[in-house]
Amino acid sequence: MSIVCVLLLRFALTMAAGEREALLREPAALAPEPGREQMIGEVSLAAEAFGVRAGMRLGEALARCPQLALVPPDPMGVADAWERIMARLESIGAAVESEREGLACFDAAGLRRLHGGTLDATLAATRRALGRPARLGAGPSRFTALAAAHRARVRRPEVIAGDAAAALAGEPVSLLRLRSVTSALPEPLERLGITTLGAVAALGRAHLADRFGPAGLAAHDLVRGRDESPLRPRSAGETLAEALELPEAGSGEQLERALGLLVDRLLARRELRGRTLRAVAIAARLVEGGTWRERVVFREALADPVRMRLALGRRIGLLPAPAEVLRLSVERFGPASGDQRPLLEDSAAHRAARLREAIRQARAAAGPEAALRVLEVDPGSRVPERRMVLTPFEP
Amino acid sequence: MSGPRRLGEPRRARVRADARGRPLSIDGRAVEAVRESWLVEDRWWTQQPLRRRYWEVVTADGRDVVVFRELISGGWFSQRG
């Protein structure tokens, strides 16, 4: 098995900076998204030299580097650009897994015969498809491919073959940040003076498990070249989106109406072919600059505009500023027929049993007074306290 | 909950009234207007008769409040219902 990794370092920062490339040569970082936790996003190389890291609190980052330039995040633009790159990779036949924007992996085994029969030819086809500078790496597992891509130069792919543990030994521990399960380990390891993956492997499995628990065990496997978890490629699908320009910056009720319109337009698209929607993304270009994006996964696959509006209405309330463009796109389709309701109504006995169970659970959670009912004792009494009593509800 | 609990039980209230028993302030809020007043007499045939003078008033902060004076044992109470 040979996994190919495509790595575009600082992808979100580069996209957000746009044409202001000069920014990236100076200490710069992605500003925290409005309304979210005050942590910075990706940082430029110059900022890294000051000890500023992605995920650091804004206050600490500014304390370490007072001249740090904050670039407003552009999650909508980043998602669009990354979607185009994923589509290009899928166009060469790759089943691509992507944990985050800027990082994609796929298994090259099934592609070789399509592209000349060798790994080098597959890597060349990948580079042609991307049409932009990217670091390419290949290895027997996902983590080794990742390490190879990290080591690669933009014009020269790196391939790790043979003894993966030996090939990884000299790599920095910061590579563990690239896998979510071990992302928190590099900082304490560096503080303990452990700077290479070889040194991590030398610690031994038991010591790593004692100190870091499951993350330590995962790290031990990774540094020895074992990354057993299979790739989970996305199913390549069509993109379906509707956008609406709001001539007067929209917020509140106007935004809700615009959202309703977008839902109706999306559901009316012929490409939907009667399918339900499982997950969608709402994105907005904000009047004061920057963008906002929120992914919404429905509790069940939906095709009902009213329920969809209800679910999305709450999210639109999180919009940090008035929007000038609102867009709704399909992230994942559901089955052609959603939740199958029973043809005939439940019998009364069945409903009563469900109600009894619900009350039992409510009382178990909130005490015996969780379900009461008002009982009229003497509704015509002139003395108000004699008219009604509260009594336990028994279905 | 051991058994049924009455709804609308009277609660003791701090009421300042004039000489004729008309409320002037309730729990520190001045009474703006009296909407209605009525007398309730009940259970006069028992050992525990009930005699109340009810007042429905509007306070200066716009609340509609119902209070009554217990005419046998004394004391002011507010009541919903």
PDB file of C-alpha atoms in Angstrom, chain A residues 368-369 372 374-375 381-392, chain B residues 1 4-8 10 39-43 50 52 54 79 81:
ATOM      1  CA  PRO A 368     -41.204  13.104  41.386  1.00  0.00           C
ATOM      2  CA  GLU A 369     -42.663  16.551  40.561  1.00  0.00           C
ATOM      3  CA  LEU A 372     -47.951  17.026  37.191  1.00  0.00           C
ATOM      4  CA  VAL A 374     -53.924  20.534  36.974  1.00  0.00           C
ATOM      5  CA  LEU A 375     -57.119  19.002  38.317  1.00  0.00           C
ATOM      6  CA  SER A 381     -65.889  28.391  43.752  1.00  0.00           C
ATOM      7  CA  ARG A 382     -65.733  32.039  44.853  1.00  0.00           C
ATOM      8  CA  VAL A 383     -62.605  31.189  46.846  1.00  0.00           C
ATOM      9  CA  PRO A 384     -59.755  30.908  44.299  1.00  0.00           C
ATOM     10  CA  GLU A 385     -57.600  28.368  46.187  1.00  0.00           C
ATOM     11  CA  ARG A 386     -60.457  25.856  46.159  1.00  0.00           C
ATOM     12  CA  ARG A 387     -60.822  25.765  42.360  1.00  0.00           C
ATOM     13  CA  MET A 388     -57.784  23.716  41.223  1.00  0.00           C
ATOM     14  CA  VAL A 389     -55.106  21.401  42.616  1.00  0.00           C
ATOM     15  CA  LEU A 390     -51.830  20.042  41.217  1.00  0.00           C
ATOM     16  CA  THR A 391     -51.630  16.290  41.219  1.00  0.00           C
ATOM     17  CA  PRO A 392     -49.147  13.720  39.824  1.00  0.00           C
TER      18      PRO A 392
ATOM     19  CA  MET B   1     -45.089  15.295  46.216  1.00  0.00           C
ATOM     20  CA  PRO B   4     -52.611  17.188  45.696  1.00  0.00           C
ATOM     21  CA  ARG B   5     -51.359  20.751  46.102  1.00  0.00           C
ATOM     22  CA  ARG B   6     -53.772  23.688  45.892  1.00  0.00           C
ATOM     23  CA  LEU B   7     -53.186  26.261  43.176  1.00  0.00           C
ATOM     24  CA  GLY B   8     -53.640  29.946  43.957  1.00  0.00           C
ATOM     25  CA  PRO B  10     -52.982  33.223  49.330  1.00  0.00           C
ATOM     26  CA  LEU B  39     -66.872  40.672  49.629  1.00  0.00           C
ATOM     27  CA  VAL B  40     -66.653  36.907  49.958  1.00  0.00           C
ATOM     28  CA  GLU B  41     -68.480  35.203  52.808  1.00  0.00           C
ATOM     29  CA  ASP B  42     -68.415  31.445  52.953  1.00  0.00           C
ATOM     30  CA  ARG B  43     -68.807  28.537  55.355  1.00  0.00           C
ATOM     31  CA  LEU B  50     -64.459  32.719  55.926  1.00  0.00           C
ATOM     32  CA  ARG B  52     -62.689  38.400  53.012  1.00  0.00           C
ATOM     33  CA  TYR B  54     -61.115  41.549  47.986  1.00  0.00           C
ATOM     34  CA  GLN B  79     -53.791  35.992  45.517  1.00  0.00           C
ATOM     35  CA  GLY B  81     -56.443  32.933  40.211  1.00  0.00           C
TER      36      GLY B  81
END
